[in-house]
Coordinates of C-alpha atoms in Angstrom, one line a residue:
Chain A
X1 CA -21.6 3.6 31.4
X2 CA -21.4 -0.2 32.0
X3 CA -21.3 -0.1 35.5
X4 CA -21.7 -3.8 36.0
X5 CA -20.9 -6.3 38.7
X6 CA -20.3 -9.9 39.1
X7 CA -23.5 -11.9 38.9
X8 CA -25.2 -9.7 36.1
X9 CA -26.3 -10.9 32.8
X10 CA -24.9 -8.3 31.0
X11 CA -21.8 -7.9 32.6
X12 CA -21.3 -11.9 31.9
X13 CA -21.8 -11.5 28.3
X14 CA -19.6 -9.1 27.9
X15 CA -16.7 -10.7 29.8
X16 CA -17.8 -13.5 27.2
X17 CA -17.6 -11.3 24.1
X18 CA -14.4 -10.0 25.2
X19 CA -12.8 -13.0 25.7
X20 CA -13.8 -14.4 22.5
X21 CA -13.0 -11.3 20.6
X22 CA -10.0 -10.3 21.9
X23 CA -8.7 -13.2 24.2
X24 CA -5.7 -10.7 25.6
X25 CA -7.3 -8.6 26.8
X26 CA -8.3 -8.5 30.6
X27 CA -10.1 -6.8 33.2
X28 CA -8.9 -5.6 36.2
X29 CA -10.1 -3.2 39.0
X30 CA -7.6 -1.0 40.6
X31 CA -8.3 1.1 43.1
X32 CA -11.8 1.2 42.2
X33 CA -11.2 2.0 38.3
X34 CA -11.9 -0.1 35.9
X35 CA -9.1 -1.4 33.6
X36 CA -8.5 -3.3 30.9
X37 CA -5.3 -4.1 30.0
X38 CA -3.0 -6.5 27.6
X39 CA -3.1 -6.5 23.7
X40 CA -4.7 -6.5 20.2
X41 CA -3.9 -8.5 17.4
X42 CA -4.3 -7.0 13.9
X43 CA -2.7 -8.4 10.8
X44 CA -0.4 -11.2 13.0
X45 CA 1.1 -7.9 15.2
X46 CA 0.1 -7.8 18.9
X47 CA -0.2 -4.1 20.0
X48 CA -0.3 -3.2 23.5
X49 CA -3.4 -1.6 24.6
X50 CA -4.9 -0.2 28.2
X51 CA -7.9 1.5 28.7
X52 CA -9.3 2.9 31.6
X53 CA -13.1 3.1 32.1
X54 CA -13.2 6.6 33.8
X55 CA -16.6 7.3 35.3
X56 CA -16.5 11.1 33.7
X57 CA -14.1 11.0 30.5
X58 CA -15.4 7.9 29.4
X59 CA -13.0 5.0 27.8
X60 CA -9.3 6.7 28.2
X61 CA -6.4 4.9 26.3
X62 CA -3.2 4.3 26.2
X63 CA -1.1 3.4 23.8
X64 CA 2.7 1.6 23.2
X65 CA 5.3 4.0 22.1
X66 CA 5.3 2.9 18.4
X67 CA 1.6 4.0 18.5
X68 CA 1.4 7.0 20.8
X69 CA 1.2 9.2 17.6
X70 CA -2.2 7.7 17.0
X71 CA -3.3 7.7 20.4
X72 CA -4.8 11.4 20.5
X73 CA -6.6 11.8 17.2
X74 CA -8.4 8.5 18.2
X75 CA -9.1 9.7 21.4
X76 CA -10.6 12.8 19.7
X77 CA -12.7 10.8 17.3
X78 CA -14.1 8.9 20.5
X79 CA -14.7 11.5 22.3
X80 CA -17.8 12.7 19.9
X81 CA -19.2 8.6 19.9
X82 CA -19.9 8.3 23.5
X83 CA -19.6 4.3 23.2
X84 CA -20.1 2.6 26.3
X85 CA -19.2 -0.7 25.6
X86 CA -15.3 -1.4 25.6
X87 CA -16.4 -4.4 22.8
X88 CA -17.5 -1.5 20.6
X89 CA -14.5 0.8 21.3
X90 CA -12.0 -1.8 21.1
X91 CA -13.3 -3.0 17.8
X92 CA -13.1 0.6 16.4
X93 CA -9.7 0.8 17.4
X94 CA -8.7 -2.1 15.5
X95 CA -10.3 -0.6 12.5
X96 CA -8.6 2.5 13.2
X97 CA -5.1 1.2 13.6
X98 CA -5.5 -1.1 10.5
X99 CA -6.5 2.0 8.5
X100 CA -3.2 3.8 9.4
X101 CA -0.8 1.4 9.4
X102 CA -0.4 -0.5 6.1
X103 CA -0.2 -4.3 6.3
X104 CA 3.1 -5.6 5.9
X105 CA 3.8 -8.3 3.5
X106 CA 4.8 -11.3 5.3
X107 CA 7.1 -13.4 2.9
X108 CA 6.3 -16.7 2.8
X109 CA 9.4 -18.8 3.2
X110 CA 7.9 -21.9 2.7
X111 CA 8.1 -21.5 -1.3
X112 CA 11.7 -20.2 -1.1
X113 CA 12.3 -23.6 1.3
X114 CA 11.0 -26.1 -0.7
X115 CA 12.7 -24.2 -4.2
X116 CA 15.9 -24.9 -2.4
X117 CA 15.5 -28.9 -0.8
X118 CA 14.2 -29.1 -5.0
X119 CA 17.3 -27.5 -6.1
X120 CA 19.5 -29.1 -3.3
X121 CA 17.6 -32.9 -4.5
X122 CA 18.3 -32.4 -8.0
X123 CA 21.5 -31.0 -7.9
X124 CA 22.6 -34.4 -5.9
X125 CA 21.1 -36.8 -8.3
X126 CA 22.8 -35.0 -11.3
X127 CA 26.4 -34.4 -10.3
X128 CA 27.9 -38.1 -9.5
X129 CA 31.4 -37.1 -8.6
X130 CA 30.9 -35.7 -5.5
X131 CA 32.9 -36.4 -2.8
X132 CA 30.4 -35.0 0.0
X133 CA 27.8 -32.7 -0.2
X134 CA 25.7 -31.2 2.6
X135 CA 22.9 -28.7 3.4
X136 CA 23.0 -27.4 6.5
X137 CA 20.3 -28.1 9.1
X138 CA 19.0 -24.3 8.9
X139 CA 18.8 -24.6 4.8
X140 CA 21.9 -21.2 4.9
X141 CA 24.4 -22.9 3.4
X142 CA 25.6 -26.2 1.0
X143 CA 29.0 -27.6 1.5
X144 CA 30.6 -29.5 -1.4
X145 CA 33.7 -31.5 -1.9
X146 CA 34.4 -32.2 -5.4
X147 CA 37.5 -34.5 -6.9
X148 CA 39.4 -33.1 -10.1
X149 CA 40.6 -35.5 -12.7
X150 CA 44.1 -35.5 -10.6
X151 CA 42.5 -36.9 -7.5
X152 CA 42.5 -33.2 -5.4
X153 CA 39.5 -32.7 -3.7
X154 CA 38.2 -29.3 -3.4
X155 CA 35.7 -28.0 -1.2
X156 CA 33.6 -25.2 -1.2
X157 CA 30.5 -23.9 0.5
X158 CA 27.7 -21.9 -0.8
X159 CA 25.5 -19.8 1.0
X160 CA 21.8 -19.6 0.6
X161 CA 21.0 -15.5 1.4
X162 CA 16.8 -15.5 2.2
X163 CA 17.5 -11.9 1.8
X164 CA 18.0 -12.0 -1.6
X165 CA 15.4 -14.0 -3.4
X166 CA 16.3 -13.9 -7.0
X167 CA 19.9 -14.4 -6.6
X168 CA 19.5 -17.0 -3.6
X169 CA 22.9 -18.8 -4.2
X170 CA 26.3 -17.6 -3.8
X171 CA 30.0 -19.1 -3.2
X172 CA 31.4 -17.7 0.2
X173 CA 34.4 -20.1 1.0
X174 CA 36.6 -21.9 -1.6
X175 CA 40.4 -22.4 -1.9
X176 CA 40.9 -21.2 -4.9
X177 CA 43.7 -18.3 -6.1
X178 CA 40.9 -15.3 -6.4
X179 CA 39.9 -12.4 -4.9
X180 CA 37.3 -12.0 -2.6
X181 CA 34.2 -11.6 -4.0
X182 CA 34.7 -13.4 -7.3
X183 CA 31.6 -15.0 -7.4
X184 CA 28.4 -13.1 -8.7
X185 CA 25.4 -14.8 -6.7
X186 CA 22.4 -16.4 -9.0
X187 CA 19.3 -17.8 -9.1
X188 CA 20.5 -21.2 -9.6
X189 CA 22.3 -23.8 -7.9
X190 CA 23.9 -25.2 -10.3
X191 CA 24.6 -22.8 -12.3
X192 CA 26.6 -21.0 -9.5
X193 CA 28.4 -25.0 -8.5
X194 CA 29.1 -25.2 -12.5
X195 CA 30.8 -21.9 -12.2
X196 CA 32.8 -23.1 -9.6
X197 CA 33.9 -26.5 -11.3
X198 CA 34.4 -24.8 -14.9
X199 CA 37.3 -22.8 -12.6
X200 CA 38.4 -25.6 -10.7
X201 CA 39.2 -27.4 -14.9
X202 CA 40.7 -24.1 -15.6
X203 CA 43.3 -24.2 -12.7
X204 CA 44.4 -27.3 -13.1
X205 CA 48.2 -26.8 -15.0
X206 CA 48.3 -24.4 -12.0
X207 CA 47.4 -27.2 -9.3
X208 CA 49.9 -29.4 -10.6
X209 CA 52.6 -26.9 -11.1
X210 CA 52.5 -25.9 -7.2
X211 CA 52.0 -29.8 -6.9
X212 CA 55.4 -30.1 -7.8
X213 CA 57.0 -27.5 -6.2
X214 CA 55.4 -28.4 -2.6
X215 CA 56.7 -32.2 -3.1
X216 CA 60.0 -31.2 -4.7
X217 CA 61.3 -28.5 -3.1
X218 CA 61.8 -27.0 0.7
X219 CA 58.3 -24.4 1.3
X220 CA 59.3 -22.0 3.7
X221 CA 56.1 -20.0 3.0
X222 CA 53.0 -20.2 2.6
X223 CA 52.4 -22.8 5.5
X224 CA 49.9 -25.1 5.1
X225 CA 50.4 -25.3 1.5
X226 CA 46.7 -23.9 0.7
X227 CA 45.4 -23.5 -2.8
X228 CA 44.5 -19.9 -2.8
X229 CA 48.1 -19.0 -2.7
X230 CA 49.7 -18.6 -5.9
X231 CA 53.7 -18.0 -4.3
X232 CA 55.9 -20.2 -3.0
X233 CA 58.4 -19.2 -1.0
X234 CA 61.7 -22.1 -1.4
X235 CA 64.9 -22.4 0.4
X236 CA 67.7 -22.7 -1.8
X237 CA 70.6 -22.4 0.1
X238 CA 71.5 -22.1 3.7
X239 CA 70.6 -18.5 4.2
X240 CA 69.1 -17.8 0.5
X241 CA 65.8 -18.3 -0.7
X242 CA 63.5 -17.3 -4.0
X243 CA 59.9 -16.2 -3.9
X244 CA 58.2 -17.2 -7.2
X245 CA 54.8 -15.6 -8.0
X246 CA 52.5 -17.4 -10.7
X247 CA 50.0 -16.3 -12.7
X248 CA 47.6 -18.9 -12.3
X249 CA 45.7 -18.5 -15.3
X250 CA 49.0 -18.8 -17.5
X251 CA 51.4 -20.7 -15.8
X252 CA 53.6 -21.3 -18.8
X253 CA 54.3 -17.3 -18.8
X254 CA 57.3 -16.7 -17.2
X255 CA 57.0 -16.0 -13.3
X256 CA 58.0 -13.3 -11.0
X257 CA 60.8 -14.4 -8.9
X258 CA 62.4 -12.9 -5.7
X259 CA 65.3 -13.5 -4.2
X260 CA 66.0 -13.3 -0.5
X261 CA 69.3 -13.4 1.3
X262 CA 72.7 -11.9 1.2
X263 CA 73.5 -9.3 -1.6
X264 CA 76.1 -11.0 -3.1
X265 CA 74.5 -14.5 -3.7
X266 CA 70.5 -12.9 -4.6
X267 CA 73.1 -10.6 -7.2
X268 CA 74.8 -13.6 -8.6
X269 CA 71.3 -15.7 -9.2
X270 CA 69.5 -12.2 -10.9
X271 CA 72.4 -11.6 -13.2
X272 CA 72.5 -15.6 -14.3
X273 CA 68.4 -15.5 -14.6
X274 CA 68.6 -12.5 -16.5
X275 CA 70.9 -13.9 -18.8
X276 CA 68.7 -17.2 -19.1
X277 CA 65.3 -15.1 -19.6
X278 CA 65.6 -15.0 -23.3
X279 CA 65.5 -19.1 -23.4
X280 CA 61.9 -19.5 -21.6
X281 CA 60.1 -21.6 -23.5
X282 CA 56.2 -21.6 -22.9
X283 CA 55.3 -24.8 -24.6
X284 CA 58.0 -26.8 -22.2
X285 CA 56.9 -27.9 -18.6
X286 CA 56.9 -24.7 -16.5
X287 CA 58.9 -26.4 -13.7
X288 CA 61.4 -27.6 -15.4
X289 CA 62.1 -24.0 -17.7
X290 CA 62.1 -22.7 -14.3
X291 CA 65.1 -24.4 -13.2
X292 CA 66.0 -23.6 -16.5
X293 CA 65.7 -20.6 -15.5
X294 CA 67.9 -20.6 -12.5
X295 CA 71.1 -22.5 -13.9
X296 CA 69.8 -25.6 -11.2
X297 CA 69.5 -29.2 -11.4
X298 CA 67.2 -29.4 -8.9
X299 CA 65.9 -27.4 -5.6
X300 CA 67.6 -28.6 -2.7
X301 CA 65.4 -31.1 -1.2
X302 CA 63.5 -30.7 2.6
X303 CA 65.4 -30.4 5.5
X304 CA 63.7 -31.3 9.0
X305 CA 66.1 -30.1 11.3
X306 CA 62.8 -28.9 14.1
X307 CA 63.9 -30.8 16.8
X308 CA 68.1 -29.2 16.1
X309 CA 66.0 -25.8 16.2
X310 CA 64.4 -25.5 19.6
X311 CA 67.8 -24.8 20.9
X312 CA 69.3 -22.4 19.1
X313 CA 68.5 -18.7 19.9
X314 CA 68.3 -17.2 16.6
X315 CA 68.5 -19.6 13.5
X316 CA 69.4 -19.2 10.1
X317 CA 66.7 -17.1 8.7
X318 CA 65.3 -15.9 11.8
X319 CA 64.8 -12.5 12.2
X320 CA 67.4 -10.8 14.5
X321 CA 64.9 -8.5 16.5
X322 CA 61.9 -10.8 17.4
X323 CA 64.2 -13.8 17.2
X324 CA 61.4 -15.6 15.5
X325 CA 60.8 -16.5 11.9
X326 CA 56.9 -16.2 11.2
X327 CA 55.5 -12.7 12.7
X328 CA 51.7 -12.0 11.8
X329 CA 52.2 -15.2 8.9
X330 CA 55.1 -13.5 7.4
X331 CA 58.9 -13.9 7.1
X332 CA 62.0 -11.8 7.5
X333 CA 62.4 -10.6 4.1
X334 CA 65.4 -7.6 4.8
X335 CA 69.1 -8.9 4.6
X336 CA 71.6 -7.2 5.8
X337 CA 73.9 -6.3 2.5
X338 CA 77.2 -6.2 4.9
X339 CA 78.8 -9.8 3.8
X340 CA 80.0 -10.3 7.5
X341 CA 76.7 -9.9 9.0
X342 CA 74.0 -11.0 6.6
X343 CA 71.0 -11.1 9.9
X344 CA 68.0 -10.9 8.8
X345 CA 65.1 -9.0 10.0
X346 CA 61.1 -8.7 9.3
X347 CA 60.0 -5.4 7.8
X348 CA 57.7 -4.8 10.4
X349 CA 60.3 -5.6 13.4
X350 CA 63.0 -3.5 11.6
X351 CA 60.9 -0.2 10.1
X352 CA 60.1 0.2 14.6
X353 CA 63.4 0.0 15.0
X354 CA 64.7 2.4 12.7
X355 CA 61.6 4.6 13.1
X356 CA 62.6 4.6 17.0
X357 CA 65.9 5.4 16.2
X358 CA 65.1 8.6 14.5
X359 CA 65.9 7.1 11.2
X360 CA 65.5 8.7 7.9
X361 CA 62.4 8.4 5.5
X362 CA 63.9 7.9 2.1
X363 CA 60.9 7.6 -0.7
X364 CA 59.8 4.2 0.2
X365 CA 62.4 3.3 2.3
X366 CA 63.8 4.0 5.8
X367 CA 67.4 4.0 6.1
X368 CA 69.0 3.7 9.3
X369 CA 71.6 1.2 11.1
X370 CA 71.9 -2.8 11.3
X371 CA 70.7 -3.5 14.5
X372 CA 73.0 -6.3 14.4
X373 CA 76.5 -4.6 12.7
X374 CA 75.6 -1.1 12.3
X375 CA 76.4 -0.9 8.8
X376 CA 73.5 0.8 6.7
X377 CA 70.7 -0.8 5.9
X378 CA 67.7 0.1 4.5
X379 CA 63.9 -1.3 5.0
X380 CA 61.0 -1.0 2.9
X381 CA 58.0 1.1 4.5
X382 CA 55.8 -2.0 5.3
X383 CA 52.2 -0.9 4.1
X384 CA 49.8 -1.0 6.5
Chain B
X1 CA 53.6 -20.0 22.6
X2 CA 50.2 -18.9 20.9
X3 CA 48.7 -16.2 21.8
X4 CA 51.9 -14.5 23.0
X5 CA 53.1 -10.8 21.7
X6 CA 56.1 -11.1 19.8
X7 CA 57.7 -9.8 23.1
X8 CA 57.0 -12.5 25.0
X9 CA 57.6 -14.9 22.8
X10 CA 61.0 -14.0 22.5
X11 CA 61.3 -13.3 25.9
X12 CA 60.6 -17.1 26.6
X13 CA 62.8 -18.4 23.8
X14 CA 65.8 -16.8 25.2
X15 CA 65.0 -17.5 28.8
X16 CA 64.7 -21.4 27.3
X17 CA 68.0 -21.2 25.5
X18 CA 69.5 -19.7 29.1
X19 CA 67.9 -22.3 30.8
X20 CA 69.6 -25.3 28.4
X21 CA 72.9 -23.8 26.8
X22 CA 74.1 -21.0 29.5
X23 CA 77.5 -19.0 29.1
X24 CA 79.8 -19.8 31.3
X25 CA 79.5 -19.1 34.7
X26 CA 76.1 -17.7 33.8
X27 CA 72.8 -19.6 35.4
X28 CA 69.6 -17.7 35.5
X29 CA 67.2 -18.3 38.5
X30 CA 64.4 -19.9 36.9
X31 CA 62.0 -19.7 39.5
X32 CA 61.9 -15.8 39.4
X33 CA 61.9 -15.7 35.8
X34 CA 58.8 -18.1 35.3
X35 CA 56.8 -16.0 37.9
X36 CA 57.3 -13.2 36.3
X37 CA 58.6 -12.8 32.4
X38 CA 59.6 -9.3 32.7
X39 CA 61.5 -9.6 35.7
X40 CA 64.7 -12.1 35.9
X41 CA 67.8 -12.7 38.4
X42 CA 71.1 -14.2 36.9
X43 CA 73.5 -15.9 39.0
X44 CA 77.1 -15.1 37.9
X45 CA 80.5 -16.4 38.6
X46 CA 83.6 -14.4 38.7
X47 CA 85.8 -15.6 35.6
X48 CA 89.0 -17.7 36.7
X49 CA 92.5 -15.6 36.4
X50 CA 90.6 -12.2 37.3
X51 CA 90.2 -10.5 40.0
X52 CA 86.8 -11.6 40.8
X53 CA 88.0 -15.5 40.6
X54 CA 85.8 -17.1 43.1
X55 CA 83.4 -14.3 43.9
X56 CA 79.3 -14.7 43.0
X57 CA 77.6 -11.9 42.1
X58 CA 73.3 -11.1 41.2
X59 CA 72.4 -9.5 38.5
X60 CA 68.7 -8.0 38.0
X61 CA 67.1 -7.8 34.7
X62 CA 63.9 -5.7 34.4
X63 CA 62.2 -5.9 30.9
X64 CA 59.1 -3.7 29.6
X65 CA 56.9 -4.9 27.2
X66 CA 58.7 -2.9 24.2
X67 CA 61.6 -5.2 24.6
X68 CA 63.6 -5.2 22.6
X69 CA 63.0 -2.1 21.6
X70 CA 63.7 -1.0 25.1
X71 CA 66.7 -1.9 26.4
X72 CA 66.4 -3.6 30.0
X73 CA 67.2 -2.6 32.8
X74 CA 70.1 -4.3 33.9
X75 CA 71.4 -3.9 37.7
X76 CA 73.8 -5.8 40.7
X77 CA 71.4 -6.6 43.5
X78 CA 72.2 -8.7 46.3
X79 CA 75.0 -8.8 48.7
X80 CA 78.2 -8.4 47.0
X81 CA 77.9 -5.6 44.1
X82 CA 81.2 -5.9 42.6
X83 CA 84.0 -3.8 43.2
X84 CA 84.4 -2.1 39.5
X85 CA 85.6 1.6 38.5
X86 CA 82.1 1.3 36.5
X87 CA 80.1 -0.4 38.8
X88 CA 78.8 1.7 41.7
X89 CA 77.8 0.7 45.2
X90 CA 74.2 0.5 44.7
X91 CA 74.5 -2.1 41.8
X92 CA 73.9 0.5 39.0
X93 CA 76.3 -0.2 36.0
X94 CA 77.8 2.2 33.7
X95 CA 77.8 0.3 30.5
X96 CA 76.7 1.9 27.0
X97 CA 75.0 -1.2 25.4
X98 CA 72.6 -0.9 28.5
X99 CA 71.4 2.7 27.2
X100 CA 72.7 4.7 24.3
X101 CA 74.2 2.0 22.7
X102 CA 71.3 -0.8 22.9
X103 CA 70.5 -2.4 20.1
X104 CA 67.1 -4.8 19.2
X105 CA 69.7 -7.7 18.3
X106 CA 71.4 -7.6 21.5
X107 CA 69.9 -10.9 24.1
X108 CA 70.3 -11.1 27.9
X109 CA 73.2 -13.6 27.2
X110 CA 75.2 -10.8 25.3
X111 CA 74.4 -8.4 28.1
X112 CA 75.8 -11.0 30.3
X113 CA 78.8 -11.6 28.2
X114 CA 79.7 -7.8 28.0
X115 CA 79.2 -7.8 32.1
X116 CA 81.6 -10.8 32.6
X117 CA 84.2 -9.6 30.0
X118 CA 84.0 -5.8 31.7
X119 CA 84.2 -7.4 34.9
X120 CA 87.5 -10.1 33.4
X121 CA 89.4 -6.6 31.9
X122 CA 89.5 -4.7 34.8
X123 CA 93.4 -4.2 36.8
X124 CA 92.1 -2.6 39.7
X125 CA 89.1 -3.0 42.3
X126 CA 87.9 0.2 42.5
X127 CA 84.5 2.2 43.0
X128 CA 84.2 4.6 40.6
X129 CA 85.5 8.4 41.6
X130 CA 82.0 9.6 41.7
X131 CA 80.6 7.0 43.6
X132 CA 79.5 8.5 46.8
X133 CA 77.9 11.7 45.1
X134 CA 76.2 9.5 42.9
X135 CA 74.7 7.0 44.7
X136 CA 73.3 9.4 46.7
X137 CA 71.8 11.5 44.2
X138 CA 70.6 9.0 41.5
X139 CA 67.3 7.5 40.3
X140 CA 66.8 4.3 41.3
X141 CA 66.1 3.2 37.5
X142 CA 70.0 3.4 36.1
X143 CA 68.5 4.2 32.6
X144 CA 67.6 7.8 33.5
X145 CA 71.2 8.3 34.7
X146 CA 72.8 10.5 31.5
X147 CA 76.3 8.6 31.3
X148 CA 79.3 10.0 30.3
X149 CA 80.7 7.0 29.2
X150 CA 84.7 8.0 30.3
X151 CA 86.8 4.7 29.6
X152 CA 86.6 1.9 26.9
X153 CA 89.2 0.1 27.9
X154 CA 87.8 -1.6 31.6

């Protein structure tokens, strides 16, 4: 047992030794016991190690939690070697623990960096119509503004997943009329921008189509105007609007279109769009067959009347319960059919009401009372 | 008005539109109001040509937050409680669009419109017959009282 003390040769070369060796490692004295405490490192992990230098047992160690399953049978083993030099037992530990836990793998990101500033570099010098284009600081994502061949710039922003080696790039956020998850990731950045682009040509009679509705007509909803969304929802009278639905990968099919507001009018404009469904013409301008469609000249044409709002309690169009007109992004959509009352109401704001009320379940529909007249009135189950 | 519920936020458009375009003889006291949303006091005037010409009453308006799904509760406080066969001495009111017959698309301004045009029909100050048994045995939240709603016509 090295029983040493300060001023001996041989305990100096072995304070030496173990500081070269393993430069964590410490001694300390407490209590009278020996102790050396701190870690190891083996394969670029630090393991936390103590070891007290009993005068009967010998070395005793203790391991961290992650290794206390290795701590006995090492013991065991150590206990038949009788080394006396905590060099020497430290060193077979490390030989131990590297024999039962494999090395990991480290991946080297460096290679994976520098594939993606060459991607990032080429992929700038190649594409000349971009708008702005931008890798992130941390190298997780490329944002890209593009201009079509009618002047709309479009924007998008891939992210770079490290997880994911071999298909590295992805597109994450675009404005664009598709479902989530679209996008298959790939190796390549410009494969994954061209896919992007190739769609961005595709859309374009859609682009222009809701062009021309969002300058021509009154948008109720959606607000902002974003790209993704392939409705519009248009005033067309004072209380009377039309949702129209397009397909944006065939605009010049004919679209779906809704009517909103009191039974008499939205009856009037089906039965005269009906009768005009047989003239659609697909090779004609879409906007035009659609107010071909309708019987109208023309949509009527913005109103800003904001400031004449403020004071009125409940405007035209604004729901009759939550006196408001947008509730979670959505409009009131349920008119009143009773031609002396007309209110309108959000499907979410009426279906409490009625469901409050005791109201009766009716298929899809609840049918209760007008909050407003009490006339019947029915309200579509909203879906959650 | 982000970040309001949809309670709220109508709760502060019709205390704004009370505030700039109020009934007549209707003023609500905005000080109350903007302490506290759910809890409001509205100054009203008699009508001229009835028989409370002249006369200023307090009514209390207590809102929870499932307004308007919950009607509120609506009460006389203050110093004068009128003197109405359905209005008893402790301010409670016996009006059916207060309880049984509330309705989502009712506002405080039409509540205050039914009081002043109950209050402008009525031929006789009178408490009503039950007054004293009542008062005395009540809730002090009018909405738990079970009405028997007896007379349209005052």
């Amino acid at each position: 047992m090295a029983n040493y003390s300060a001023g001996d040769d041989k305990g100096y070369e072995e304070e030496i030794r173990l500081l070269l060796g393993y430069p964590l490692m410490k001694r300390c004295v407490k209590n009278g016991c020996v102790f050396f405490k701190g870690s190891i490192e083996i394969d670029n992990e630090d393991y936390k190690v103590s070891i007290e230098e009993h005068p009967e047992h010998g070395f005793v160690l203790e391991l961290s939690p992650e290794l206390k399953n290795l701590q006995q049978d090492f013991s065991d083993i150590m206990q038949q070697q009788k080394l006396t030099s905590v060099i020497s037992y430290l060193d077979s530990l490390r030989t131990y623990i590297q024999s039962k836990i494999p090395a990991k793998n480290p991946v080297n990101h460096c290679d994976i960096y520098r594939q993606v500033l060459y991607e990032y570099s080429e992929f700038t010098k190649f594409y000349l119509n971009l708008k702005c284009c931008y890798l992130a600081y941390e190298l997780n994502k490329i944002n890209i503004t593009t201009v079509d061949e009618q002047n709309r710039e479009h924007s998008v922003e891939i992210h770079i997943d490290y997880a994911n080696v071999h298909k590295i790039f992805c597109i994450a956020e675009y404005d664009l009329p598709l479902e989530k998850g679209y996008f298959k990731a790939t190796s390549s950045l410009r494969e994954t921008y061209d896919k992007f682009v190739g769609l961005v040509e595709l859309l374009q009679p859609f682009f222009d189509l809701m062009g021309v509705f969002d300058s021509c007509c009154h948008i109720l909803d959606p607000v902002p105007q974003k790209r993704m969304y392939n409705y519009r929802r248009i005033l067309i009278g004072e209380n009377l609007s039309l949702i129209v639905t397009v397909d944006p990968f065939n605009v010049t099919r004919i679209p779906e279109i809704k009517f909103l507001g009191p039974q008499r009018q939205v009856e009037a404009l089906r039965t005269k769009m009906n009768n005009n469904l047989e003239k659609w013409d697909q090779t004609n301008d879409t906007f035009t067959e659609i107010l071909l469609l309708l019987g109208m000249d023309h949509f009527p044409e913005k109103i800003v009347d904001l400031n004449e709002k403020e004071d009125i309690l409940v405007g035209t169009g604004d729901c009759s319960i939550c006196f408001s007109s947008r509730l979670n992004g959505k409009l009131p959509e349920v008119v009143c059919k009773n031609e002396f009352c007309e209110n309108y109401y959000h499907v979410d704001c009426l279906y409490e009401w009625l469901m409050a009320v005791n109201a009766r379940k009716f298929f899809t529909e609840v049918i209760g009372n007008c909050p407003n007249c009490e006339k019947s009135i029915s309200c579509p189950i909203p879906s959650v | 008005m982000a970040g309001m519920s949809p309670s709220e936020r109508r709760l502060q458009k019709e205390l704004m539109s009370l505030i700039k375009e109020p009934p007549p003889g209707v003023s609500v006291d905005t000080n109350i109001a903007e302490q506290n949303l759910l809890h409001w006091v509205i100054h009203m005037e008699g009508a001229a040509g009835t028989l409370y010409e002249g006369e200023r009453f307090q009514l209390q308006f207590k809102f929870s937050n499932k307004y308007p799904f919950d009607s509120p509760e609506v009460t006389f406080i203050g110093n004068n409680i009128p003197v109405h066969p359905h209005v008893y001495s402790n301010g409670h009111i016996c009006l059916s669009i207060l309880t049984d017959d509330w309705s989502p698309a009712l506002s405080v301004q039409s509540v205050c419109l039914s009081i002043v045009s109950m209050l402008s029909s009525c031929k006789e100050k009178q408490r009503p017959p039950d007054n004293t048994f009542y008062v005395k045995t009540c809730n002090k939240n009018p909405k738990k009282t079970k009405w028997w709603y007896h007379d349209d016509s005052v």
